[in-house]
PDB file of C-alpha atoms and ligand atoms in Angstrom:
ATOM      1  CA  MET A1149    -128.649  27.669  63.608  1.00  0.00           C
ATOM      2  CA  LYS A1150    -131.607  25.648  65.301  1.00  0.00           C
ATOM      3  CA  THR A1151    -130.753  22.690  63.344  1.00  0.00           C
ATOM      4  CA  LYS A1152    -126.908  22.924  64.480  1.00  0.00           C
ATOM      5  CA  THR A1153    -127.883  23.202  68.179  1.00  0.00           C
ATOM      6  CA  ILE A1154    -130.349  19.956  67.897  1.00  0.00           C
ATOM      7  CA  LEU A1155    -127.511  18.267  65.995  1.00  0.00           C
ATOM      8  CA  LEU A1156    -124.944  19.189  68.653  1.00  0.00           C
ATOM      9  CA  ALA A1157    -127.307  18.332  71.551  1.00  0.00           C
ATOM     10  CA  SER A1158    -128.138  14.882  69.803  1.00  0.00           C
ATOM     11  CA  LEU A1159    -124.436  14.031  69.336  1.00  0.00           C
ATOM     12  CA  PHE A1160    -123.538  15.143  73.061  1.00  0.00           C
ATOM     13  CA  ALA A1161    -126.414  12.808  74.193  1.00  0.00           C
ATOM     14  CA  THR A1162    -125.054   9.884  72.060  1.00  0.00           C
ATOM     15  CA  THR A1163    -121.547  10.170  73.432  1.00  0.00           C
ATOM     16  CA  THR A1164    -122.903  10.430  76.958  1.00  0.00           C
ATOM     17  CA  LEU A1165    -124.896   7.328  76.535  1.00  0.00           C
ATOM     18  CA  LEU A1166    -121.906   5.527  75.104  1.00  0.00           C
ATOM     19  CA  SER A1167    -119.487   6.157  77.702  1.00  0.00           C
ATOM     20  CA  ALA A1168    -122.040   5.717  80.455  1.00  0.00           C
ATOM     21  CA  ASN A1169    -122.565   2.061  79.023  1.00  0.00           C
ATOM     22  CA  GLU A1170    -118.761   1.354  79.424  1.00  0.00           C
ATOM     23  CA  ILE A1171    -118.406   3.092  82.808  1.00  0.00           C
ATOM     24  CA  ASN A1172    -121.345   1.220  84.219  1.00  0.00           C
ATOM     25  CA  ALA A1173    -120.637  -2.545  82.903  1.00  0.00           C
ATOM     26  CA  THR A1174    -119.896  -3.549  86.616  1.00  0.00           C
ATOM     27  CA  LYS A1175    -123.067  -1.786  87.828  1.00  0.00           C
ATOM     28  CA  LEU A1176    -125.053  -3.300  84.903  1.00  0.00           C
ATOM     29  CA  PHE A1177    -123.594  -6.697  85.821  1.00  0.00           C
ATOM     30  CA  GLU A1178    -124.288  -6.479  89.354  1.00  0.00           C
ATOM     31  CA  THR A1179    -127.960  -5.305  88.592  1.00  0.00           C
ATOM     32  CA  ASN A1180    -128.879  -7.846  85.961  1.00  0.00           C
ATOM     33  CA  CYS A1181    -126.655 -10.717  86.007  1.00  0.00           C
ATOM     34  CA  ALA A1182    -124.879 -11.311  89.726  1.00  0.00           C
ATOM     35  CA  ALA A1183    -127.806 -12.747  91.256  1.00  0.00           C
ATOM     36  CA  CYS A1184    -127.477 -15.867  89.092  1.00  0.00           C
ATOM     37  CA  HIS A1185    -123.437 -15.330  88.482  1.00  0.00           C
ATOM     38  CA  ILE A1186    -122.214 -15.363  91.831  1.00  0.00           C
ATOM     39  CA  THR A1187    -118.825 -13.645  92.647  1.00  0.00           C
ATOM     40  CA  ASP A1188    -118.624 -14.087  96.371  1.00  0.00           C
ATOM     41  CA  LEU A1189    -115.663 -16.600  96.696  1.00  0.00           C
ATOM     42  CA  SER A1190    -116.880 -17.486 100.222  1.00  0.00           C
ATOM     43  CA  LYS A1191    -119.704 -18.973  98.631  1.00  0.00           C
ATOM     44  CA  MET A1192    -118.080 -21.114  95.914  1.00  0.00           C
ATOM     45  CA  SER A1193    -117.677 -24.087  97.811  1.00  0.00           C
ATOM     46  CA  ASN A1194    -121.276 -24.788  98.213  1.00  0.00           C
ATOM     47  CA  LYS A1195    -121.769 -26.088  94.637  1.00  0.00           C
ATOM     48  CA  SER A1196    -125.289 -27.618  95.247  1.00  0.00           C
ATOM     49  CA  ALA A1197    -126.651 -24.109  96.101  1.00  0.00           C
ATOM     50  CA  PHE A1198    -125.736 -22.593  92.822  1.00  0.00           C
ATOM     51  CA  ILE A1199    -128.298 -21.715  90.370  1.00  0.00           C
ATOM     52  CA  ALA A1200    -125.805 -20.661  87.600  1.00  0.00           C
ATOM     53  CA  PRO A1201    -122.188 -21.032  86.955  1.00  0.00           C
ATOM     54  CA  PRO A1202    -120.144 -18.188  88.878  1.00  0.00           C
ATOM     55  CA  ALA A1203    -118.746 -15.368  86.973  1.00  0.00           C
ATOM     56  CA  ASP A1204    -115.012 -16.774  87.426  1.00  0.00           C
ATOM     57  CA  GLU A1205    -116.186 -20.290  86.158  1.00  0.00           C
ATOM     58  CA  ILE A1206    -117.799 -18.788  83.134  1.00  0.00           C
ATOM     59  CA  MET A1207    -114.721 -16.894  81.970  1.00  0.00           C
ATOM     60  CA  THR A1208    -112.390 -19.910  82.922  1.00  0.00           C
ATOM     61  CA  HIS A1209    -114.368 -21.830  80.197  1.00  0.00           C
ATOM     62  CA  ALA A1210    -114.525 -19.234  77.924  1.00  0.00           C
ATOM     63  CA  LYS A1211    -110.741 -18.734  78.100  1.00  0.00           C
ATOM     64  CA  GLU A1212    -110.399 -22.447  77.383  1.00  0.00           C
ATOM     65  CA  GLU A1213    -112.656 -22.012  74.418  1.00  0.00           C
ATOM     66  CA  PHE A1214    -111.612 -18.634  72.832  1.00  0.00           C
ATOM     67  CA  GLY A1215    -108.080 -18.308  74.360  1.00  0.00           C
ATOM     68  CA  THR A1216    -106.696 -14.535  74.031  1.00  0.00           C
ATOM     69  CA  ASP A1217    -109.027 -13.780  71.206  1.00  0.00           C
ATOM     70  CA  LYS A1218    -110.960 -11.526  73.330  1.00  0.00           C
ATOM     71  CA  ALA A1219    -113.102  -9.916  70.331  1.00  0.00           C
ATOM     72  CA  LYS A1220    -114.211 -13.347  69.273  1.00  0.00           C
ATOM     73  CA  ALA A1221    -115.075 -14.230  72.933  1.00  0.00           C
ATOM     74  CA  VAL A1222    -117.052 -11.059  73.442  1.00  0.00           C
ATOM     75  CA  LYS A1223    -119.143 -11.252  70.394  1.00  0.00           C
ATOM     76  CA  PHE A1224    -120.130 -14.659  71.026  1.00  0.00           C
ATOM     77  CA  MET A1225    -121.010 -14.321  74.629  1.00  0.00           C
ATOM     78  CA  ALA A1226    -122.710 -10.634  74.035  1.00  0.00           C
ATOM     79  CA  ASP A1227    -125.000 -12.560  71.440  1.00  0.00           C
ATOM     80  CA  TYR A1228    -125.495 -15.478  73.615  1.00  0.00           C
ATOM     81  CA  VAL A1229    -126.758 -13.570  76.559  1.00  0.00           C
ATOM     82  CA  ARG A1230    -129.307 -11.960  74.495  1.00  0.00           C
ATOM     83  CA  ASN A1231    -130.140 -15.619  72.292  1.00  0.00           C
ATOM     84  CA  PRO A1232    -129.110 -18.402  74.374  1.00  0.00           C
ATOM     85  CA  ASP A1233    -128.933 -21.697  72.886  1.00  0.00           C
ATOM     86  CA  PRO A1234    -128.236 -25.196  74.536  1.00  0.00           C
ATOM     87  CA  MET A1235    -126.726 -26.382  71.503  1.00  0.00           C
ATOM     88  CA  LYS A1236    -124.016 -23.466  71.398  1.00  0.00           C
ATOM     89  CA  SER A1237    -123.537 -23.478  75.286  1.00  0.00           C
ATOM     90  CA  PHE A1238    -119.643 -23.910  76.433  1.00  0.00           C
ATOM     91  CA  CYS A1239    -120.793 -24.541  79.863  1.00  0.00           C
ATOM     92  CA  ALA A1240    -120.892 -28.384  80.783  1.00  0.00           C
ATOM     93  CA  SER A1241    -122.957 -27.192  83.963  1.00  0.00           C
ATOM     94  CA  ILE A1242    -125.872 -26.577  81.495  1.00  0.00           C
ATOM     95  CA  GLU A1243    -126.700 -30.152  82.437  1.00  0.00           C
ATOM     96  CA  THR A1244    -127.503 -29.144  85.732  1.00  0.00           C
ATOM     97  CA  PHE A1245    -128.807 -25.430  85.401  1.00  0.00           C
ATOM     98  CA  GLY A1246    -130.782 -25.823  82.274  1.00  0.00           C
ATOM     99  CA  VAL A1247    -130.426 -22.850  79.635  1.00  0.00           C
ATOM    100  CA  MET A1248    -130.029 -19.469  80.433  1.00  0.00           C
ATOM    101  CA  PRO A1249    -133.143 -17.036  80.260  1.00  0.00           C
ATOM    102  CA  ALA A1250    -132.685 -14.752  77.485  1.00  0.00           C
ATOM    103  CA  GLN A1251    -131.704 -11.078  78.348  1.00  0.00           C
ATOM    104  CA  LYS A1252    -132.819  -9.707  75.088  1.00  0.00           C
ATOM    105  CA  ASP A1253    -135.031  -7.308  77.227  1.00  0.00           C
ATOM    106  CA  VAL A1254    -133.219  -6.767  80.131  1.00  0.00           C
ATOM    107  CA  VAL A1255    -129.854  -5.496  78.312  1.00  0.00           C
ATOM    108  CA  THR A1256    -129.477  -3.765  74.948  1.00  0.00           C
ATOM    109  CA  ALA A1257    -126.697  -5.509  72.405  1.00  0.00           C
ATOM    110  CA  GLN A1258    -124.380  -2.775  73.350  1.00  0.00           C
ATOM    111  CA  GLU A1259    -124.790  -3.119  77.144  1.00  0.00           C
ATOM    112  CA  ALA A1260    -124.448  -6.971  76.694  1.00  0.00           C
ATOM    113  CA  GLU A1261    -121.162  -6.266  74.910  1.00  0.00           C
ATOM    114  CA  ALA A1262    -119.545  -4.044  77.543  1.00  0.00           C
ATOM    115  CA  ILE A1263    -120.745  -6.587  80.365  1.00  0.00           C
ATOM    116  CA  VAL A1264    -119.060  -9.303  78.927  1.00  0.00           C
ATOM    117  CA  SER A1265    -116.018  -7.326  77.928  1.00  0.00           C
ATOM    118  CA  MET A1266    -115.741  -6.373  81.710  1.00  0.00           C
ATOM    119  CA  MET A1267    -116.232  -9.885  82.561  1.00  0.00           C
ATOM    120  CA  TYR A1268    -113.561 -11.267  80.234  1.00  0.00           C
ATOM    121  CA  ASP A1269    -110.848  -8.485  81.660  1.00  0.00           C
ATOM    122  CA  THR A1270    -112.044  -9.323  85.408  1.00  0.00           C
ATOM    123  CA  TYR A1271    -112.396 -12.961  85.584  1.00  0.00           C
ATOM    124  CA  PRO A1272    -111.320 -15.572  86.511  1.00  0.00           C
ATOM    125  CA  ARG A1273    -109.666 -14.012  89.450  1.00  0.00           C
ATOM    126  CA  LYS A1274    -106.251 -15.590  90.857  1.00  0.00           C
ATOM    127  CA  ALA A1275    -108.274 -16.574  94.246  1.00  0.00           C
ATOM    128  CA  PHE A1276    -110.647 -18.582  92.210  1.00  0.00           C
ATOM    129  CA  THR A1277    -108.298 -20.527  89.913  1.00  0.00           C
ATOM    130  CA  GLU A1278    -106.154 -21.426  93.030  1.00  0.00           C
ATOM    131  CA  MET A1279    -109.276 -22.690  95.001  1.00  0.00           C
ATOM    132  CA  GLN A1280    -110.230 -24.824  91.792  1.00  0.00           C
ATOM    133  CA  SER A1281    -106.941 -26.483  91.323  1.00  0.00           C
ATOM    134  CA  LYS A1282    -106.894 -27.420  95.023  1.00  0.00           C
ATOM    135  CA  GLU A1283    -110.377 -28.858  94.724  1.00  0.00           C
ATOM    136  CA  GLY A1284    -109.327 -31.024  91.881  1.00  0.00           C
ATOM    137  CA  GLY A1285    -112.670 -30.924  90.152  1.00  0.00           C
ATOM    138  CA  GLY A1286    -113.257 -30.807  86.121  1.00  0.00           C
ATOM    139  CA  HIS A1287    -112.056 -33.582  84.119  1.00  0.00           C
ATOM    140  CA  ARG A1288    -108.543 -34.087  85.972  1.00  0.00           C
ATOM    141  CA  GLY A1289    -107.735 -37.628  86.667  1.00  0.00           C
ATOM    142  CA  MET A1290    -110.520 -39.049  84.496  1.00  0.00           C
ATOM    143  CA  THR A1291    -109.833 -41.840  82.507  1.00  0.00           C
ATOM    144  CA  PHE A1292    -112.218 -44.402  80.520  1.00  0.00           C
ATOM    145  CA  ASP A1293    -111.384 -47.266  82.613  1.00  0.00           C
ATOM    146  CA  LYS A1294    -112.635 -45.407  85.949  1.00  0.00           C
ATOM    147  CA  LEU A1295    -115.906 -44.177  84.094  1.00  0.00           C
ATOM    148  CA  ASP A1296    -116.834 -47.557  82.650  1.00  0.00           C
ATOM    149  CA  LYS A1297    -117.655 -49.338  85.768  1.00  0.00           C
ATOM    150  CA  ASN A1298    -119.146 -52.432  84.306  1.00  0.00           C
ATOM    151  CA  LYS A1299    -116.691 -52.612  81.828  1.00  0.00           C
ATOM    152  CA  ASP A1300    -119.098 -52.931  78.528  1.00  0.00           C
ATOM    153  CA  GLY A1301    -117.112 -50.595  76.559  1.00  0.00           C
ATOM    154  CA  GLY A1302    -119.761 -47.858  76.876  1.00  0.00           C
ATOM    155  CA  ILE A1303    -120.559 -44.924  79.328  1.00  0.00           C
ATOM    156  CA  THR A1304    -124.066 -43.925  79.585  1.00  0.00           C
ATOM    157  CA  ALA A1305    -125.309 -40.261  80.072  1.00  0.00           C
ATOM    158  CA  ARG A1306    -126.462 -41.038  83.534  1.00  0.00           C
ATOM    159  CA  GLU A1307    -122.764 -42.699  84.525  1.00  0.00           C
ATOM    160  CA  PHE A1308    -121.236 -39.853  83.026  1.00  0.00           C
ATOM    161  CA  GLN A1309    -123.183 -37.203  85.051  1.00  0.00           C
ATOM    162  CA  ILE A1310    -122.839 -39.307  88.241  1.00  0.00           C
ATOM    163  CA  PHE A1311    -119.054 -39.345  87.988  1.00  0.00           C
ATOM    164  CA  ARG A1312    -119.148 -35.529  87.295  1.00  0.00           C
ATOM    165  CA  ALA A1313    -121.401 -34.997  90.212  1.00  0.00           C
ATOM    166  CA  LYS A1314    -119.190 -36.800  92.831  1.00  0.00           C
ATOM    167  CA  LYS A1315    -115.994 -35.368  91.514  1.00  0.00           C
ATOM    168  CA  ASN A1316    -117.459 -31.799  91.741  1.00  0.00           C
ATOM    169  CA  ASN A1317    -119.591 -32.204  94.925  1.00  0.00           C
ATOM    170  CA  ILE A1318    -122.971 -31.682  93.314  1.00  0.00           C
ATOM    171  CA  ASP A1319    -126.063 -33.644  93.990  1.00  0.00           C
ATOM    172  CA  PRO A1320    -126.552 -35.885  91.178  1.00  0.00           C
ATOM    173  CA  ASN A1321    -130.146 -35.167  91.099  1.00  0.00           C
ATOM    174  CA  LYS A1322    -129.276 -31.490  89.996  1.00  0.00           C
ATOM    175  CA  PHE A1323    -128.208 -33.146  86.461  1.00  0.00           C
ATOM    176  CA  VAL A1324    -131.419 -32.594  84.633  1.00  0.00           C
ATOM    177  CA  ASN A1325    -130.349 -32.544  80.959  1.00  0.00           C
ATOM    178  CA  THR A1326    -127.854 -34.238  78.623  1.00  0.00           C
ATOM    179  CA  TYR A1327    -126.772 -31.506  76.537  1.00  0.00           C
ATOM    180  CA  TYR A1328    -123.243 -31.853  77.123  1.00  0.00           C
ATOM    181  CA  PHE A1329    -123.294 -35.538  76.988  1.00  0.00           C
ATOM    182  CA  ASP A1330    -125.087 -35.491  73.467  1.00  0.00           C
ATOM    183  CA  ARG A1331    -122.209 -33.484  71.981  1.00  0.00           C
ATOM    184  CA  ILE A1332    -119.786 -36.148  73.189  1.00  0.00           C
ATOM    185  CA  ASP A1333    -121.414 -38.700  72.015  1.00  0.00           C
ATOM    186  CA  LEU A1334    -120.736 -38.229  68.534  1.00  0.00           C
ATOM    187  CA  ASN A1335    -122.591 -41.178  66.903  1.00  0.00           C
ATOM    188  CA  HIS A1336    -125.676 -40.907  69.152  1.00  0.00           C
ATOM    189  CA  ASP A1337    -125.943 -44.109  70.337  1.00  0.00           C
ATOM    190  CA  GLY A1338    -126.647 -43.142  73.733  1.00  0.00           C
ATOM    191  CA  LYS A1339    -123.154 -44.398  75.129  1.00  0.00           C
ATOM    192  CA  MET A1340    -119.725 -42.699  74.975  1.00  0.00           C
ATOM    193  CA  ASP A1341    -117.192 -45.065  73.713  1.00  0.00           C
ATOM    194  CA  GLU A1342    -113.357 -45.056  74.206  1.00  0.00           C
ATOM    195  CA  ALA A1343    -112.864 -43.298  71.019  1.00  0.00           C
ATOM    196  CA  GLU A1344    -115.444 -40.675  72.118  1.00  0.00           C
ATOM    197  CA  PHE A1345    -114.012 -40.208  75.424  1.00  0.00           C
ATOM    198  CA  ASP A1346    -110.617 -39.828  73.926  1.00  0.00           C
ATOM    199  CA  LYS A1347    -111.764 -37.093  71.425  1.00  0.00           C
ATOM    200  CA  MET A1348    -113.424 -35.194  74.282  1.00  0.00           C
ATOM    201  CA  LYS A1349    -110.242 -35.502  76.526  1.00  0.00           C
ATOM    202  CA  ALA A1350    -108.190 -34.205  73.576  1.00  0.00           C
ATOM    203  CA  ASP A1351    -110.390 -31.345  72.894  1.00  0.00           C
ATOM    204  CA  LYS A1352    -110.145 -30.230  76.611  1.00  0.00           C
ATOM    205  CA  ARG A1353    -106.409 -30.391  76.397  1.00  0.00           C
ATOM    206  CA  ARG A1354    -106.021 -28.483  73.163  1.00  0.00           C
ATOM    207  CA  LYS A1355    -108.467 -25.644  74.593  1.00  0.00           C
ATOM    208  CA  LYS A1356    -106.320 -25.636  77.803  1.00  0.00           C
ATOM    209  CA  ASN A1357    -103.207 -25.146  76.028  1.00  0.00           C
ATOM    210  CA  ARG A1358    -103.973 -22.231  73.773  1.00  0.00           C
TER     211      ARG A1358
HETATM  212  C1  HEC B1663    -131.739 -16.476  86.020  1.00  0.00           C
HETATM  213  C2  HEC B1663    -130.274 -16.760  85.994  1.00  0.00           C
HETATM  214  C3  HEC B1663    -129.589 -15.840  85.046  1.00  0.00           C
HETATM  215  C4  HEC B1663    -129.453 -14.787  84.493  1.00  0.00           C
HETATM  216  C5  HEC B1663    -130.264 -13.355  85.359  1.00  0.00           C
HETATM  217  C6  HEC B1663    -128.493 -14.488  83.881  1.00  0.00           C
HETATM  218  N1  HEC B1663    -127.610 -15.684  83.761  1.00  0.00           N
HETATM  219 FE1  HEC B1663    -125.942 -15.896  82.342  1.00  0.00          FE
HETATM  220  N2  HEC B1663    -126.207 -18.083  82.524  1.00  0.00           N
HETATM  221  C7  HEC B1663    -127.409 -18.406  83.527  1.00  0.00           C
HETATM  222  C8  HEC B1663    -127.181 -20.127  83.256  1.00  0.00           C
HETATM  223  C9  HEC B1663    -128.145 -21.073  84.053  1.00  0.00           C
HETATM  224  C10 HEC B1663    -126.078 -20.393  82.608  1.00  0.00           C
HETATM  225  C11 HEC B1663    -125.452 -21.409  82.141  1.00  0.00           C
HETATM  226  C12 HEC B1663    -126.293 -22.307  81.117  1.00  0.00           C
HETATM  227  C13 HEC B1663    -126.048 -21.650  79.726  1.00  0.00           C
HETATM  228  O1  HEC B1663    -124.990 -21.495  79.254  1.00  0.00           O
HETATM  229  O2  HEC B1663    -127.158 -21.290  79.270  1.00  0.00           O
HETATM  230  C14 HEC B1663    -125.561 -19.142  82.090  1.00  0.00           C
HETATM  231  C15 HEC B1663    -124.501 -18.901  81.297  1.00  0.00           C
HETATM  232  C16 HEC B1663    -124.014 -17.835  80.941  1.00  0.00           C
HETATM  233  C17 HEC B1663    -122.717 -17.264  80.039  1.00  0.00           C
HETATM  234  C18 HEC B1663    -121.967 -18.493  79.129  1.00  0.00           C
HETATM  235  C19 HEC B1663    -122.516 -18.676  77.906  1.00  0.00           C
HETATM  236  C20 HEC B1663    -122.258 -20.145  77.377  1.00  0.00           C
HETATM  237  O3  HEC B1663    -121.577 -20.087  76.320  1.00  0.00           O
HETATM  238  O4  HEC B1663    -122.502 -21.147  78.012  1.00  0.00           O
HETATM  239  C21 HEC B1663    -122.393 -16.082  80.133  1.00  0.00           C
HETATM  240  C22 HEC B1663    -121.435 -15.143  79.189  1.00  0.00           C
HETATM  241  C23 HEC B1663    -123.650 -15.284  80.635  1.00  0.00           C
HETATM  242  N3  HEC B1663    -124.352 -16.344  81.595  1.00  0.00           N
HETATM  243  C24 HEC B1663    -123.648 -14.012  80.897  1.00  0.00           C
HETATM  244  C25 HEC B1663    -124.613 -13.461  81.639  1.00  0.00           C
HETATM  245  C26 HEC B1663    -124.944 -12.052  81.805  1.00  0.00           C
HETATM  246  C27 HEC B1663    -124.070 -10.866  81.078  1.00  0.00           C
HETATM  247  C28 HEC B1663    -126.082 -11.625  82.440  1.00  0.00           C
HETATM  248  C29 HEC B1663    -126.802 -10.276  82.976  1.00  0.00           C
HETATM  249  C30 HEC B1663    -126.677  -9.575  81.590  1.00  0.00           C
HETATM  250  C31 HEC B1663    -126.538 -13.045  82.749  1.00  0.00           C
HETATM  251  N4  HEC B1663    -125.794 -14.248  82.263  1.00  0.00           N
HETATM  252  C32 HEC B1663    -127.780 -13.245  83.346  1.00  0.00           C
HETATM  253  C33 HEC B1663    -128.357 -18.070  84.321  1.00  0.00           C
HETATM  254  C34 HEC B1663    -128.280 -16.744  84.246  1.00  0.00           C
END
């Protein structure tokens, strides 16, 4: 009888814990993530003040990367949140922000999953996407010739960063890493040639059309 009561009690405790996690995903996000991943649309134009990509931006890129495969996106991101790795990050902005601090001791694996699942369902919001397309940031309108200013057939990491800084209205001095460029520079000669540029553009297009 006693064991039965204990069993029932622990079963009850587990169930409430599980549902509490799901119900509180928004609250967990507010407490642990929102200070870095802002959601206030009125602050989105001042990109130089960002310390991390806004939640809408993360999910815009996550959906380019994983499309409608929510399960895959959630699995990747829940793991990333607790074990970030600059080589795995899909945020090009990692060059300005650096890698995210690991949240292993902040949220459990289950909590991380609940939070990113909520983020996937909530972001990007329509208002954010509309704002973005008005601003015309990202890679739109980018051609190899425009970037290769001195016409030597190669774009250095710094040239690419300066271009992205101007296009996205960010202070070029904020670019302190070259993680993103290093992945584009497939033969690692320190320059992006036209073939590497074309591949980057094609990858972007392929992801967008998913
Ligand atoms: C101290 C600031 C900070 C906190 C707190 C923080 N993040 Fe981040 N996060 C970042 C930065 C910076 C990046 C971009 C660089 C990168 O990808 O590592 C990022 C990237 C991400 C990404 C994209 C991963 C990818 O593949 O590029 C996800 C998802 C994410 N954060 C979720 C969260 C969640 C969920 C929390 C709360 C549990 C959280 N973050 C807390 C700074 C933070």
